[in-house]
mmCIF file of C-alpha atoms in Angstrom:
data_model
loop_
_atom_site.group_PDB
_atom_site.id
_atom_site.type_symbol
_atom_site.label_atom_id
_atom_site.label_comp_id
_atom_site.label_asym_id
_atom_site.label_seq_id
_atom_site.Cartn_x
_atom_site.Cartn_y
_atom_site.Cartn_z
ATOM 1 C CA MET A 1 97.254 154.208 63.340
ATOM 2 C CA ARG A 2 94.224 153.084 61.051
ATOM 3 C CA THR A 3 93.590 149.827 64.011
ATOM 4 C CA CYS A 4 93.740 152.092 67.168
ATOM 5 C CA ILE A 5 91.380 154.530 65.385
ATOM 6 C CA PHE A 6 89.039 151.427 64.668
ATOM 7 C CA VAL A 7 89.568 150.208 68.152
ATOM 8 C CA ALA A 8 88.863 152.813 69.659
ATOM 9 C CA ALA A 9 85.807 154.424 67.947
ATOM 10 C CA ALA A 10 84.572 149.760 67.888
ATOM 11 C CA LEU A 11 85.257 150.248 71.921
ATOM 12 C CA SER A 12 83.609 153.445 72.465
ATOM 13 C CA LEU A 13 80.226 152.436 69.473
ATOM 14 C CA ALA A 14 79.877 149.750 72.244
ATOM 15 C CA LEU A 15 79.982 151.936 75.007
ATOM 16 C CA LEU A 16 77.294 153.765 73.526
ATOM 17 C CA MET A 17 74.972 151.502 72.374
ATOM 18 C CA GLY A 18 75.016 149.782 75.148
ATOM 19 C CA CYS A 19 72.744 152.361 77.166
ATOM 20 C CA ARG A 20 70.111 152.235 78.723
ATOM 21 C CA THR A 21 68.617 155.549 80.503
ATOM 22 C CA SER A 22 66.599 153.836 83.625
ATOM 23 C CA PRO A 23 68.011 150.738 85.558
ATOM 24 C CA LYS A 24 65.304 148.461 85.343
ATOM 25 C CA THR A 25 64.692 146.964 88.788
ATOM 26 C CA ALA A 26 64.064 148.727 91.988
ATOM 27 C CA GLU A 27 67.070 146.992 93.488
ATOM 28 C CA GLY A 28 68.544 149.380 90.599
ATOM 29 C CA LYS A 29 67.348 152.901 90.618
ATOM 30 C CA GLU A 30 67.914 152.488 94.052
ATOM 31 C CA ASP A 31 72.181 152.207 93.960
ATOM 32 C CA LEU A 32 70.934 154.384 91.469
ATOM 33 C CA ARG A 33 69.976 156.942 94.424
ATOM 34 C CA GLN A 34 71.817 155.994 96.455
ATOM 35 C CA ALA A 35 75.620 156.495 94.133
ATOM 36 C CA ALA A 36 74.100 160.230 93.306
ATOM 37 C CA GLU A 37 73.170 161.212 97.482
ATOM 38 C CA ARG A 38 76.859 160.151 97.653
ATOM 39 C CA ALA A 39 77.877 162.048 94.593
ATOM 40 C CA MET A 40 76.218 165.131 95.197
ATOM 41 C CA ASP A 41 77.881 164.339 98.835
ATOM 42 C CA ARG A 42 81.028 164.748 97.673
ATOM 43 C CA MET A 43 81.366 168.267 95.526
ATOM 44 C CA THR A 44 79.833 169.825 98.617
ATOM 45 C CA ALA A 45 82.384 168.676 100.657
ATOM 46 C CA ALA A 46 84.741 169.781 98.263
ATOM 47 C CA ASP A 47 82.830 173.152 97.585
ATOM 48 C CA PRO A 48 79.754 174.581 100.905
ATOM 49 C CA GLY A 49 78.307 176.589 98.909
ATOM 50 C CA LEU A 50 77.533 174.669 95.333
ATOM 51 C CA GLN A 51 74.420 173.423 98.153
ATOM 52 C CA ASN A 52 73.287 177.349 98.298
ATOM 53 C CA VAL A 53 73.543 177.142 93.658
ATOM 54 C CA VAL A 54 71.709 173.361 93.984
ATOM 55 C CA ASP A 55 68.539 175.059 96.053
ATOM 56 C CA LYS A 56 68.660 177.991 94.856
ATOM 57 C CA ALA A 57 68.061 176.157 91.463
ATOM 58 C CA HIS A 58 64.768 175.256 89.278
ATOM 59 C CA ALA A 59 66.114 172.369 88.631
ATOM 60 C CA HIS A 60 69.413 169.425 88.910
ATOM 61 C CA ALA A 61 70.798 166.904 87.751
ATOM 62 C CA ILE A 62 73.143 164.738 88.651
ATOM 63 C CA PHE A 63 74.956 161.988 86.901
ATOM 64 C CA PRO A 64 77.211 159.670 90.086
ATOM 65 C CA LYS A 65 79.761 158.465 87.925
ATOM 66 C CA VAL A 66 80.489 159.101 83.894
ATOM 67 C CA GLY A 67 82.765 156.516 82.724
ATOM 68 C CA LYS A 68 85.103 158.364 79.453
ATOM 69 C CA GLY A 69 88.014 156.446 77.476
ATOM 70 C CA GLY A 70 89.073 156.712 74.080
ATOM 71 C CA LEU A 71 92.353 156.731 71.825
ATOM 72 C CA ILE A 72 91.620 158.775 68.869
ATOM 73 C CA ALA A 73 88.056 158.840 69.007
ATOM 74 C CA GLY A 74 86.757 158.090 72.141
ATOM 75 C CA GLY A 75 83.269 157.660 73.662
ATOM 76 C CA ALA A 76 81.825 158.409 77.081
ATOM 77 C CA TYR A 77 78.458 157.390 79.294
ATOM 78 C CA GLY A 78 77.180 157.966 82.625
ATOM 79 C CA ARG A 79 73.661 157.482 83.997
ATOM 80 C CA GLY A 80 71.714 160.162 86.637
ATOM 81 C CA ILE A 81 68.684 161.249 88.278
ATOM 82 C CA VAL A 82 67.120 164.141 87.757
ATOM 83 C CA TYR A 83 65.441 166.730 90.713
ATOM 84 C CA GLU A 84 62.675 169.307 89.691
ATOM 85 C CA GLN A 85 62.591 171.533 93.271
ATOM 86 C CA GLY A 86 64.156 168.962 95.211
ATOM 87 C CA ARG A 87 61.681 166.327 93.619
ATOM 88 C CA MET A 88 63.105 163.203 91.941
ATOM 89 C CA ILE A 89 60.948 163.502 88.424
ATOM 90 C CA GLY A 90 62.967 160.726 86.153
ATOM 91 C CA TYR A 91 66.007 159.018 84.623
ATOM 92 C CA ALA A 92 68.527 160.824 82.824
ATOM 93 C CA ASP A 93 71.296 158.850 79.940
ATOM 94 C CA LEU A 94 74.645 161.320 79.167
ATOM 95 C CA THR A 95 76.338 160.379 75.686
ATOM 96 C CA GLN A 96 79.669 161.506 74.186
ATOM 97 C CA ALA A 97 81.206 160.891 71.172
ATOM 98 C CA THR A 98 85.325 163.057 70.477
ATOM 99 C CA ILE A 99 86.955 162.354 68.143
ATOM 100 C CA GLY A 100 90.584 164.336 68.335
ATOM 101 C CA LEU A 101 94.008 164.240 70.102
ATOM 102 C CA GLN A 102 93.138 161.602 73.328
ATOM 103 C CA ALA A 103 94.160 158.820 74.541
ATOM 104 C CA GLY A 104 93.315 157.450 78.241
ATOM 105 C CA GLY A 105 90.118 156.888 80.881
ATOM 106 C CA GLN A 106 89.065 158.480 83.352
ATOM 107 C CA THR A 107 85.565 158.576 85.887
ATOM 108 C CA TYR A 108 84.077 161.847 86.860
ATOM 109 C CA SER A 109 81.241 163.295 87.831
ATOM 110 C CA GLU A 110 78.373 165.009 86.529
ATOM 111 C CA LEU A 111 76.504 167.721 87.785
ATOM 112 C CA ILE A 112 73.707 170.028 86.114
ATOM 113 C CA VAL A 113 71.990 172.822 87.458
ATOM 114 C CA PHE A 114 68.929 174.176 86.067
ATOM 115 C CA GLN A 115 68.208 178.056 86.375
ATOM 116 C CA ASN A 116 65.271 178.582 85.487
ATOM 117 C CA ASN A 117 61.896 176.041 83.617
ATOM 118 C CA ASP A 118 63.109 176.883 79.699
ATOM 119 C CA ALA A 119 66.427 175.128 80.786
ATOM 120 C CA LEU A 120 64.148 171.895 81.748
ATOM 121 C CA ASP A 121 62.682 171.246 79.465
ATOM 122 C CA ARG A 122 65.360 171.440 76.891
ATOM 123 C CA PHE A 123 66.301 168.921 78.572
ATOM 124 C CA ARG A 124 62.991 167.201 79.146
ATOM 125 C CA THR A 125 62.255 166.976 75.748
ATOM 126 C CA ASN A 126 65.876 165.954 75.059
ATOM 127 C CA GLN A 127 67.077 169.364 73.136
ATOM 128 C CA LEU A 128 69.996 169.867 75.236
ATOM 129 C CA GLU A 129 73.344 168.913 73.989
ATOM 130 C CA PHE A 130 76.283 170.588 74.764
ATOM 131 C CA SER A 131 78.832 171.771 72.162
ATOM 132 C CA ALA A 132 82.664 170.878 72.003
ATOM 133 C CA ASN A 133 82.763 174.589 73.141
ATOM 134 C CA ALA A 134 80.800 174.477 76.760
ATOM 135 C CA SER A 135 82.190 174.281 79.895
ATOM 136 C CA ALA A 136 82.126 172.602 82.910
ATOM 137 C CA ILE A 137 83.693 173.610 86.333
ATOM 138 C CA ALA A 138 86.005 171.885 87.916
ATOM 139 C CA ILE A 139 84.078 171.243 91.786
ATOM 140 C CA ARG A 140 87.079 173.026 93.872
ATOM 141 C CA THR A 141 85.736 175.864 97.158
ATOM 142 C CA GLY A 142 84.752 178.678 96.154
ATOM 143 C CA VAL A 143 84.013 177.895 92.888
ATOM 144 C CA ALA A 144 80.193 177.491 93.168
ATOM 145 C CA ALA A 145 80.377 181.577 94.826
ATOM 146 C CA ALA A 146 79.136 182.619 91.138
ATOM 147 C CA PRO A 147 77.399 180.100 89.224
ATOM 148 C CA LYS A 148 78.357 180.144 85.007
ATOM 149 C CA TYR A 149 75.252 179.656 83.491
ATOM 150 C CA GLU A 150 74.497 179.476 79.411
ATOM 151 C CA ASN A 151 71.501 179.460 78.517
ATOM 152 C CA GLY A 152 70.444 178.638 82.225
ATOM 153 C CA VAL A 153 72.503 175.974 82.350
ATOM 154 C CA ALA A 154 75.288 175.380 84.734
ATOM 155 C CA VAL A 155 77.977 172.335 84.610
ATOM 156 C CA TYR A 156 80.257 170.968 87.006
ATOM 157 C CA VAL A 157 82.209 167.716 87.338
ATOM 158 C CA MET A 158 84.740 166.468 89.759
ATOM 159 C CA PRO A 159 87.354 163.674 88.890
ATOM 160 C CA ARG A 160 86.614 160.160 90.829
ATOM 161 C CA ALA A 161 89.495 158.074 89.493
ATOM 162 C CA GLY A 162 91.997 157.911 86.022
ATOM 163 C CA LEU A 163 94.267 159.952 83.988
ATOM 164 C CA MET A 164 92.769 161.292 80.359
ATOM 165 C CA ALA A 165 95.164 163.930 77.869
ATOM 166 C CA GLU A 166 93.084 165.483 76.051
ATOM 167 C CA ALA A 167 92.823 168.355 73.341
ATOM 168 C CA SER A 168 89.229 166.740 70.930
ATOM 169 C CA ILE A 169 85.765 168.326 69.879
ATOM 170 C CA GLY A 170 82.566 166.626 70.128
ATOM 171 C CA GLY A 171 79.855 166.983 72.953
ATOM 172 C CA GLN A 172 77.155 165.669 74.811
ATOM 173 C CA LYS A 173 74.191 164.016 74.673
ATOM 174 C CA PHE A 174 70.834 163.657 76.741
ATOM 175 C CA THR A 175 68.336 160.995 77.173
ATOM 176 C CA PHE A 176 65.272 161.727 79.629
ATOM 177 C CA VAL A 177 62.715 159.631 80.961
ATOM 178 C CA SER A 178 60.174 160.626 83.558
ATOM 179 C CA ALA A 179 59.608 158.591 86.366
ATOM 180 C CA ASP A 180 55.619 159.165 85.553
ATOM 181 C CA THR A 181 56.462 157.777 82.092
ATOM 182 C CA GLN A 182 57.753 154.963 83.168
ATOM 183 C CA ALA A 183 55.616 154.049 85.734
ATOM 184 C CA ALA A 184 53.299 154.032 83.300
ATOM 185 C CA THR A 185 54.200 152.177 81.121
ATOM 186 C CA ARG A 186 55.590 149.292 83.107
ATOM 187 C CA PRO A 187 53.935 146.269 82.524
ATOM 188 C CA ALA A 188 50.610 144.836 84.942
ATOM 189 C CA GLN A 189 52.965 142.536 87.417
#
């Protein structure tokens, strides 16, 4: 049993240590942008009302592929793009660590909708974390009709692949990097 815990913890740590908030190449950024568009298309096809929620919101972040896995201890990681009033403003990492009864692995897309500027500012200053009891809404027809904002934030998820049995505690943490800051800190060529 100790070996299982150690292996799961080591895999989770390796997953989280490999994180970079934004792709380093123009090709990587374009790949992420296209993946984000495809994820939004899949989500809005599953629930057309979701587009109205995004259009009325102040901002949103889309994580097209979040990978999650664990065996007692677990972790998740995804990279996404953040939009404010339809304009791309930066990149974000989603990391999660969990401990508890869990086994398996899965990938999913996650959409975070910010109702107002205050909620987006908490995200931009890396002060937004979801606690273990925070809940996301699984995308299916009609769920977006009445968004359930908590502290100005609503979260939607759509499974992509895999299966995970889980009854764990943990939360999500986000790291944001502005597209403007990144361009300003890029070395001259």
